[in-house]
Coordinates of C-alpha atoms in Angstrom, one line a residue:
X1 CA -29.0 14.2 -8.8
X2 CA -26.5 16.9 -7.8
X3 CA -25.2 18.1 -11.2
X4 CA -25.8 17.1 -14.8
X5 CA -25.1 18.2 -18.3
X6 CA -28.5 19.3 -19.7
X7 CA -30.0 17.3 -22.6
X8 CA -31.5 20.5 -24.0
X9 CA -30.0 23.8 -22.8
X10 CA -33.1 25.9 -23.3
X11 CA -33.1 29.5 -22.3
X12 CA -34.2 30.1 -18.6
X13 CA -34.9 26.4 -17.9
X14 CA -32.0 25.9 -15.6
X15 CA -32.1 28.5 -12.8
X16 CA -30.9 26.6 -9.7
X17 CA -28.4 28.7 -7.7
X18 CA -24.8 27.5 -8.2
X19 CA -23.1 29.3 -5.3
X20 CA -20.1 30.1 -7.5
X21 CA -17.9 33.2 -7.5
X22 CA -18.9 35.5 -10.4
X23 CA -17.0 38.7 -9.6
X24 CA -18.2 42.3 -9.9
X25 CA -21.0 43.3 -12.1
X26 CA -20.6 45.8 -15.0
X27 CA -23.1 47.7 -17.1
X28 CA -23.1 46.7 -20.8
X29 CA -26.1 48.7 -22.0
X30 CA -28.2 51.6 -20.7
X31 CA -31.7 52.7 -21.7
X32 CA -33.6 55.7 -20.6
X33 CA -37.3 56.3 -20.0
X34 CA -38.0 60.0 -19.9
X35 CA -41.2 61.1 -18.3
X36 CA -41.3 64.1 -20.6
X37 CA -41.4 62.1 -23.8
X38 CA -45.0 62.0 -25.0
X39 CA -44.6 58.5 -26.5
X40 CA -42.7 57.2 -23.5
X41 CA -40.0 55.6 -25.6
X42 CA -36.3 55.6 -24.6
X43 CA -34.4 58.4 -26.0
X44 CA -30.6 59.1 -25.8
X45 CA -30.8 62.9 -26.3
X46 CA -31.1 65.3 -23.3
X47 CA -32.6 67.5 -22.3
X48 CA -36.1 67.3 -23.8
X49 CA -37.6 70.2 -25.7
X50 CA -39.2 72.7 -23.4
X51 CA -42.5 72.2 -25.2
X52 CA -42.7 68.8 -23.5
X53 CA -42.9 70.3 -20.1
X54 CA -45.4 72.6 -18.3
X55 CA -45.3 74.8 -15.3
X56 CA -48.0 74.0 -12.8
X57 CA -49.4 75.8 -9.8
X58 CA -52.0 74.5 -7.4
X59 CA -54.2 77.3 -6.1
X60 CA -57.4 78.1 -4.3
X61 CA -58.9 80.3 -7.0
X62 CA -59.1 80.3 -10.8
X63 CA -56.2 81.8 -12.7
X64 CA -56.9 84.4 -15.5
X65 CA -54.8 82.7 -18.2
X66 CA -53.6 79.2 -19.1
X67 CA -55.5 76.0 -18.5
X68 CA -57.4 75.6 -15.3
X69 CA -59.0 72.3 -14.1
X70 CA -60.0 71.5 -10.5
X71 CA -57.8 74.3 -9.1
X72 CA -54.8 73.1 -11.1
X73 CA -53.3 75.6 -13.5
X74 CA -50.6 74.9 -16.0
X75 CA -48.9 76.7 -18.9
X76 CA -46.4 75.4 -21.4
X77 CA -42.8 76.7 -21.6
X78 CA -43.2 77.2 -25.3
X79 CA -43.4 81.0 -25.5
X80 CA -45.1 80.9 -28.9
X81 CA -48.3 79.8 -27.3
X82 CA -48.8 82.8 -25.0
X83 CA -48.4 86.5 -25.8
X84 CA -46.5 88.9 -23.6
X85 CA -49.9 90.3 -22.5
X86 CA -50.8 86.8 -21.2
X87 CA -47.6 86.8 -19.2
X88 CA -48.2 90.3 -17.9
X89 CA -51.7 89.2 -16.7
X90 CA -50.2 86.1 -15.1
X91 CA -47.5 88.1 -13.4
X92 CA -50.1 90.5 -12.1
X93 CA -52.0 87.5 -10.7
X94 CA -49.0 86.3 -8.8
X95 CA -48.3 89.8 -7.4
X96 CA -51.8 90.1 -6.0
X97 CA -52.7 86.4 -5.3
X98 CA -49.4 84.8 -4.4
X99 CA -50.8 83.9 -1.0
X100 CA -53.5 81.8 -2.6
X101 CA -51.0 79.5 -4.3
X102 CA -50.3 76.3 -2.5
X103 CA -47.6 74.6 -4.6
X104 CA -45.8 75.0 -7.9
X105 CA -43.8 72.5 -9.9
X106 CA -42.7 71.4 -13.4
X107 CA -44.3 68.3 -14.8
X108 CA -44.5 66.6 -18.2
X109 CA -47.2 67.9 -20.5
X110 CA -48.9 64.5 -20.9
X111 CA -49.7 64.4 -17.2
X112 CA -51.9 67.5 -17.6
X113 CA -53.8 65.9 -20.4
X114 CA -54.5 62.5 -19.0
X115 CA -54.4 63.4 -15.3
X116 CA -54.2 59.7 -14.4
X117 CA -52.5 57.4 -16.9
X118 CA -52.0 53.7 -17.0
X119 CA -50.0 52.6 -20.0
X120 CA -47.3 50.2 -20.9
X121 CA -43.6 50.5 -21.7
X122 CA -41.8 47.7 -23.5
X123 CA -38.1 46.9 -23.1
X124 CA -37.5 43.9 -25.3
X125 CA -34.3 41.9 -24.8
X126 CA -33.0 39.8 -27.6
X127 CA -31.0 36.9 -26.2
X128 CA -30.2 35.6 -29.6
X129 CA -27.8 38.4 -30.1
X130 CA -27.1 39.4 -26.5
X131 CA -23.5 39.5 -25.3
X132 CA -21.9 39.9 -22.0
X133 CA -19.0 42.3 -21.2
X134 CA -16.6 42.9 -24.1
X135 CA -18.9 41.2 -26.6
X136 CA -18.6 37.8 -25.0
X137 CA -21.2 35.3 -26.3
X138 CA -21.8 32.5 -23.7
X139 CA -21.8 28.9 -24.7
X140 CA -24.0 27.8 -21.8
X141 CA -27.4 29.6 -21.6
X142 CA -27.4 29.6 -17.8
X143 CA -25.1 32.6 -18.0
X144 CA -28.2 34.5 -19.2
X145 CA -29.8 33.9 -15.8
X146 CA -29.5 35.7 -12.5
X147 CA -27.0 36.4 -11.0
X148 CA -24.8 36.4 -14.1
X149 CA -27.0 39.0 -15.8
X150 CA -30.1 41.0 -14.9
X151 CA -31.9 44.2 -15.4
X152 CA -31.4 47.0 -12.9
X153 CA -34.1 49.7 -12.8
X154 CA -33.2 53.0 -11.2
X155 CA -35.7 55.9 -10.5
X156 CA -32.7 58.4 -10.3
X157 CA -33.7 59.1 -6.7
X158 CA -31.5 56.5 -5.0
X159 CA -34.0 53.6 -5.3
X160 CA -33.3 50.6 -7.5
X161 CA -35.0 47.3 -8.3
X162 CA -33.2 44.2 -9.6
X163 CA -35.4 42.2 -12.1
X164 CA -34.5 38.8 -13.4
X165 CA -34.9 38.1 -17.1
X166 CA -36.2 34.6 -16.3
X167 CA -39.1 35.9 -14.2
X168 CA -40.9 37.5 -17.1
X169 CA -43.7 35.3 -18.4
X170 CA -43.9 36.2 -22.1
X171 CA -41.8 36.1 -25.2
X172 CA -42.2 38.5 -28.1
X173 CA -40.6 35.9 -30.4
X174 CA -38.2 33.0 -29.9
X175 CA -35.3 34.2 -27.8
X176 CA -36.7 37.7 -27.3
X177 CA -38.0 38.4 -23.8
X178 CA -41.0 40.7 -23.7
X179 CA -40.2 42.9 -20.7
X180 CA -43.2 45.1 -20.1
X181 CA -43.8 47.8 -17.5
X182 CA -46.9 49.5 -16.4
X183 CA -46.7 53.3 -15.9
X184 CA -49.3 55.0 -13.7
X185 CA -49.4 58.7 -12.8
X186 CA -51.2 60.8 -10.3
X187 CA -51.6 64.5 -11.1
X188 CA -52.5 66.6 -8.1
X189 CA -50.9 68.8 -5.5
X190 CA -48.1 66.2 -5.3
X191 CA -47.6 64.6 -8.7
X192 CA -46.3 61.1 -8.8
X193 CA -45.4 58.4 -11.4
X194 CA -45.1 54.7 -10.6
X195 CA -43.3 52.1 -12.7
X196 CA -44.2 48.4 -12.1
X197 CA -43.2 45.2 -14.1
X198 CA -46.0 43.6 -16.0
X199 CA -46.4 39.8 -16.5
X200 CA -43.7 39.2 -13.9
X201 CA -43.4 36.3 -11.5
X202 CA -46.4 34.4 -12.8
X203 CA -48.9 37.3 -12.3
X204 CA -50.3 36.9 -15.8
X205 CA -51.6 40.2 -17.2
X206 CA -51.3 42.0 -14.0
X207 CA -48.8 44.4 -12.4
X208 CA -46.4 43.5 -9.6
X209 CA -47.1 46.3 -7.2
X210 CA -44.5 45.1 -4.7
X211 CA -41.7 46.0 -7.1
X212 CA -42.9 49.5 -8.0
X213 CA -40.6 52.4 -8.3
X214 CA -42.1 55.8 -7.7
X215 CA -40.8 59.1 -9.2
X216 CA -41.9 62.2 -7.3
X217 CA -39.0 64.6 -7.6
X218 CA -40.6 67.1 -10.0
X219 CA -39.0 70.5 -9.6
X220 CA -40.6 72.5 -7.0
X221 CA -40.6 76.1 -8.2
X222 CA -41.0 79.3 -6.0
X223 CA -43.0 82.4 -6.8
X224 CA -43.0 85.9 -5.5
X225 CA -45.9 88.2 -4.6
X226 CA -46.0 91.9 -3.6
X227 CA -46.0 92.2 0.1
X228 CA -48.4 95.2 0.2
X229 CA -50.9 93.5 -2.2
X230 CA -50.7 90.3 -0.2
X231 CA -51.4 92.3 3.1
X232 CA -54.0 94.5 1.4
X233 CA -56.0 91.5 0.0
X234 CA -55.9 89.8 3.4
X235 CA -56.8 92.9 5.5
X236 CA -58.8 95.4 3.4
X237 CA -62.1 94.5 4.9
X238 CA -60.9 94.7 8.5
X239 CA -59.0 97.9 7.7
X240 CA -62.2 99.6 6.3
X241 CA -64.2 98.4 9.3
X242 CA -61.7 99.8 11.8
X243 CA -61.5 103.1 10.1
X244 CA -65.3 103.5 9.7
X245 CA -65.9 102.4 13.3
X246 CA -63.3 104.9 14.6
X247 CA -64.8 107.7 12.6
X248 CA -68.3 106.8 13.7
X249 CA -67.2 106.6 17.3
X250 CA -65.5 110.0 16.9
X251 CA -68.6 111.7 15.5
X252 CA -71.0 110.1 18.0
X253 CA -68.6 110.9 20.9
X254 CA -68.2 114.5 19.7
X255 CA -72.0 115.0 19.3
X256 CA -72.7 113.4 22.6
X257 CA -70.0 115.4 24.3
X258 CA -71.3 118.6 22.7
X259 CA -74.9 117.9 23.8
X260 CA -73.7 117.3 27.3
X261 CA -71.6 120.4 27.3
X262 CA -74.5 122.5 26.0
X263 CA -76.7 121.3 28.9
X264 CA -73.8 122.0 31.2
X265 CA -73.4 125.5 29.7
X266 CA -77.1 126.3 30.3
X267 CA -76.9 125.2 33.9
X268 CA -73.6 127.1 34.3
X269 CA -75.1 130.2 32.8
X270 CA -78.0 130.1 35.2
X271 CA -75.8 129.6 38.2
X272 CA -72.5 131.4 37.4
X273 CA -73.2 133.5 34.4
X274 CA -71.5 133.6 31.0
X275 CA -68.3 131.9 32.2
X276 CA -70.1 128.6 32.9
X277 CA -71.6 128.6 29.4
X278 CA -68.2 129.2 27.8
X279 CA -66.6 126.4 29.8
X280 CA -69.4 123.9 28.8
X281 CA -69.2 124.8 25.1
X282 CA -65.4 124.5 25.0
X283 CA -65.7 121.0 26.6
X284 CA -68.0 119.8 23.9
X285 CA -65.7 121.0 21.1
X286 CA -62.7 119.5 22.8
X287 CA -64.4 116.1 23.1
X288 CA -65.4 116.1 19.4
X289 CA -61.9 117.2 18.4
X290 CA -60.3 114.4 20.5
X291 CA -62.5 111.8 18.8
X292 CA -61.6 113.0 15.3
X293 CA -57.9 113.1 16.1
X294 CA -58.1 109.4 17.2
X295 CA -59.8 108.5 13.9
X296 CA -57.2 110.5 11.9
X297 CA -54.4 108.9 13.9
X298 CA -55.7 105.4 13.1
X299 CA -56.0 106.2 9.4
X300 CA -52.4 107.6 9.4
X301 CA -51.1 104.5 11.2
X302 CA -52.6 102.3 8.5
X303 CA -51.2 104.6 5.8
X304 CA -47.8 104.3 7.4
X305 CA -48.0 100.6 7.6
X306 CA -49.0 100.5 3.9
X307 CA -46.1 102.7 2.9
X308 CA -43.7 100.5 4.9
X309 CA -45.1 97.4 3.1
X310 CA -44.6 99.0 -0.3
X311 CA -40.9 99.2 0.5
X312 CA -40.7 95.6 1.8
X313 CA -39.2 93.0 -0.5
X314 CA -41.6 90.7 -2.2
X315 CA -42.8 87.6 -0.4
X316 CA -41.4 84.3 -1.6
X317 CA -43.6 81.2 -1.6
X318 CA -43.0 77.6 -2.5
X319 CA -39.7 75.7 -2.3
X320 CA -36.7 78.0 -2.8
X321 CA -34.2 75.1 -2.4
X322 CA -32.6 73.5 -5.4
X323 CA -34.6 70.6 -6.9
X324 CA -33.7 71.1 -10.6
X325 CA -30.8 68.7 -10.9
X326 CA -32.6 65.8 -12.5
X327 CA -34.5 68.1 -14.8
X328 CA -31.3 69.9 -15.9
X329 CA -29.4 66.7 -16.3
X330 CA -32.2 64.9 -18.2
X331 CA -32.8 62.4 -15.4
X332 CA -36.5 63.0 -14.7
X333 CA -37.6 59.4 -15.3
X334 CA -36.1 55.9 -15.1
X335 CA -32.8 54.4 -16.1
X336 CA -32.6 50.7 -17.2
X337 CA -29.1 49.1 -16.9
X338 CA -28.3 45.7 -18.3
X339 CA -25.8 44.2 -15.8
X340 CA -23.5 41.3 -16.5
X341 CA -20.5 39.6 -15.1
X342 CA -17.1 40.5 -16.5
X343 CA -15.7 38.6 -19.5
X344 CA -13.0 36.8 -17.5
X345 CA -15.5 35.4 -15.0
X346 CA -17.9 34.5 -17.8
X347 CA -15.2 32.4 -19.6
X348 CA -14.3 30.6 -16.4
X349 CA -18.0 29.8 -15.6
X350 CA -18.6 28.8 -19.2
X351 CA -15.9 26.2 -19.1
X352 CA -17.0 25.0 -15.7
X353 CA -20.6 24.5 -16.9
X354 CA -19.2 22.7 -20.0
X355 CA -17.2 20.2 -17.9
X356 CA -19.5 19.8 -14.9
X357 CA -23.0 20.7 -16.1
X358 CA -25.6 22.6 -14.1
X359 CA -26.7 22.1 -10.5
X360 CA -29.9 20.0 -10.5
X361 CA -30.7 19.2 -6.8
X362 CA -33.6 16.8 -7.4
X363 CA -34.3 13.1 -7.4
X364 CA -34.3 11.7 -11.0
X365 CA -33.3 8.7 -13.1
X366 CA -30.0 8.8 -14.8
X367 CA -30.3 8.9 -18.5
X368 CA -27.2 7.4 -20.3
X369 CA -28.8 7.2 -23.7
X370 CA -29.2 10.9 -24.5
X371 CA -25.8 12.5 -25.2
X372 CA -26.6 15.5 -27.4
X373 CA -23.1 17.0 -26.9
X374 CA -21.4 13.7 -27.4
X375 CA -20.7 13.5 -23.6
X376 CA -22.6 13.9 -20.3
X377 CA -21.4 14.8 -16.9
X378 CA -23.3 13.3 -14.0
X379 CA -22.8 13.8 -10.3
X380 CA -25.1 12.1 -7.7
X381 CA -25.5 11.9 -4.0
X382 CA -26.3 8.4 -2.7
X383 CA -26.7 6.8 -6.1
X384 CA -29.0 3.7 -6.2
X385 CA -27.8 1.0 -8.7
X386 CA -30.2 -1.7 -9.6
X387 CA -28.7 -5.1 -10.4
X388 CA -30.1 -6.9 -13.4
X389 CA -29.4 -10.3 -15.0
X390 CA -30.9 -9.9 -18.5
X391 CA -28.5 -8.5 -21.1
X392 CA -25.8 -8.5 -18.5
X393 CA -23.9 -10.8 -16.2
X394 CA -25.9 -13.8 -15.0
X395 CA -26.9 -13.2 -11.5
X396 CA -26.0 -9.5 -11.5
X397 CA -22.8 -7.5 -11.4
X398 CA -19.5 -8.9 -10.4
X399 CA -18.6 -8.7 -6.7
X400 CA -17.7 -5.2 -5.7
X401 CA -18.9 -3.7 -9.0
X402 CA -22.0 -2.0 -7.5
X403 CA -19.9 -0.1 -4.9
X404 CA -17.4 1.0 -7.6
X405 CA -20.3 2.3 -9.8
X406 CA -21.9 4.2 -6.9
X407 CA -18.7 5.8 -5.9
X408 CA -18.0 6.9 -9.5
X409 CA -21.4 8.6 -9.9
X410 CA -21.3 10.2 -6.4
X411 CA -17.8 11.5 -7.2
X412 CA -18.9 12.8 -10.6
X413 CA -18.3 11.0 -13.9
X414 CA -18.3 12.0 -17.6
X415 CA -19.9 9.5 -20.0
X416 CA -18.5 9.8 -23.6
X417 CA -20.4 8.6 -26.7
X418 CA -17.4 8.1 -28.8
X419 CA -14.4 6.3 -27.1
X420 CA -12.1 8.0 -29.6
X421 CA -13.2 11.5 -28.4
X422 CA -12.8 11.0 -24.6
X423 CA -11.8 14.4 -23.2
X424 CA -12.6 16.3 -26.4
X425 CA -15.2 19.0 -25.6
X426 CA -14.9 20.5 -29.0
X427 CA -16.2 24.1 -29.4
X428 CA -17.8 24.0 -26.0
X429 CA -14.5 25.0 -24.3
X430 CA -13.4 28.6 -24.4
X431 CA -9.7 29.6 -24.6

């Protein structure tokens, strides 16, 4: 059987590819899934309230304010929650500990609560009322199958998945497809959210991981820290060690030099008189003075470096490039677009299916008794006609009749129930 008018045109029961021209696709409806919405329901209003988002920093030490779990700190944008004193404390932390922060970004508040979430999002499609472009209601239900209509899911990062209505396994009610998605999140140094179809392609109550779409473009935010404080926190121990070592060496060197000079002065006095003693004593004082000058010079060099750093611009950490577009435009999440063929192509295909049925492509017996529409189109390839004698011509069909019948079915033939209505398709044809 090549083509046949279906006895019962049930939704999604005839999905054989037709290989027909169906023209460009258009978007007839768009739904949004915002990752900032606590209930994860589609909403048409952007952007979301600031209270639905939080500012997060991943760091190596605890932060003095906000919420801190496993080195992950977050604070809401809602300024009514924190006082100015809290912000002053936080700003002081960044100035002194900016080098301890690894990453900063903006994420939905619910991710900080659940940390890892696996919940469902339903997008139910009612095919009882669904129309194609320009409110066109198809006569033949095959126009509700791929490629004439489908669901396009976009993660707003350049990746899309095309999902077929007929591949979901469950109905919410007759004519309403229960299109369920699983949403999983990972809240860490690199936050991610994955969206995967549920009950799709015969997987039962499991997710189809091969069709997942990941969203990871959470705004990366920079931060500044005081250059001197950053240097001081990182070098204070070594600085103190160098200064104290230099001073100790200076004193020890001076004392040793003076002791040696005193001994030299005694020898000099015995051998050359007072002038030798004076020379030895002045050598000791000179050695001690030289050591102290070195220590003071080292101290001054550190002081000069510190003063230079206090005049240096603050250090900038994190991502300073723009990554706020999706957040500002309200596109942090997923976009669902219902795509259909254009009305003009839908009408042509509708009339084609009315006249010539659907592609079958299988071996089956021809049923000429069931004509629910009052007619039936049948097209075969290599039809096999069985000759019978009972209730027919004795001894079989007339000579040549079998060849004529085979040719008629292989060429395509429409059987009419009422001879007075041959060629009358009634309401099935579209003007």
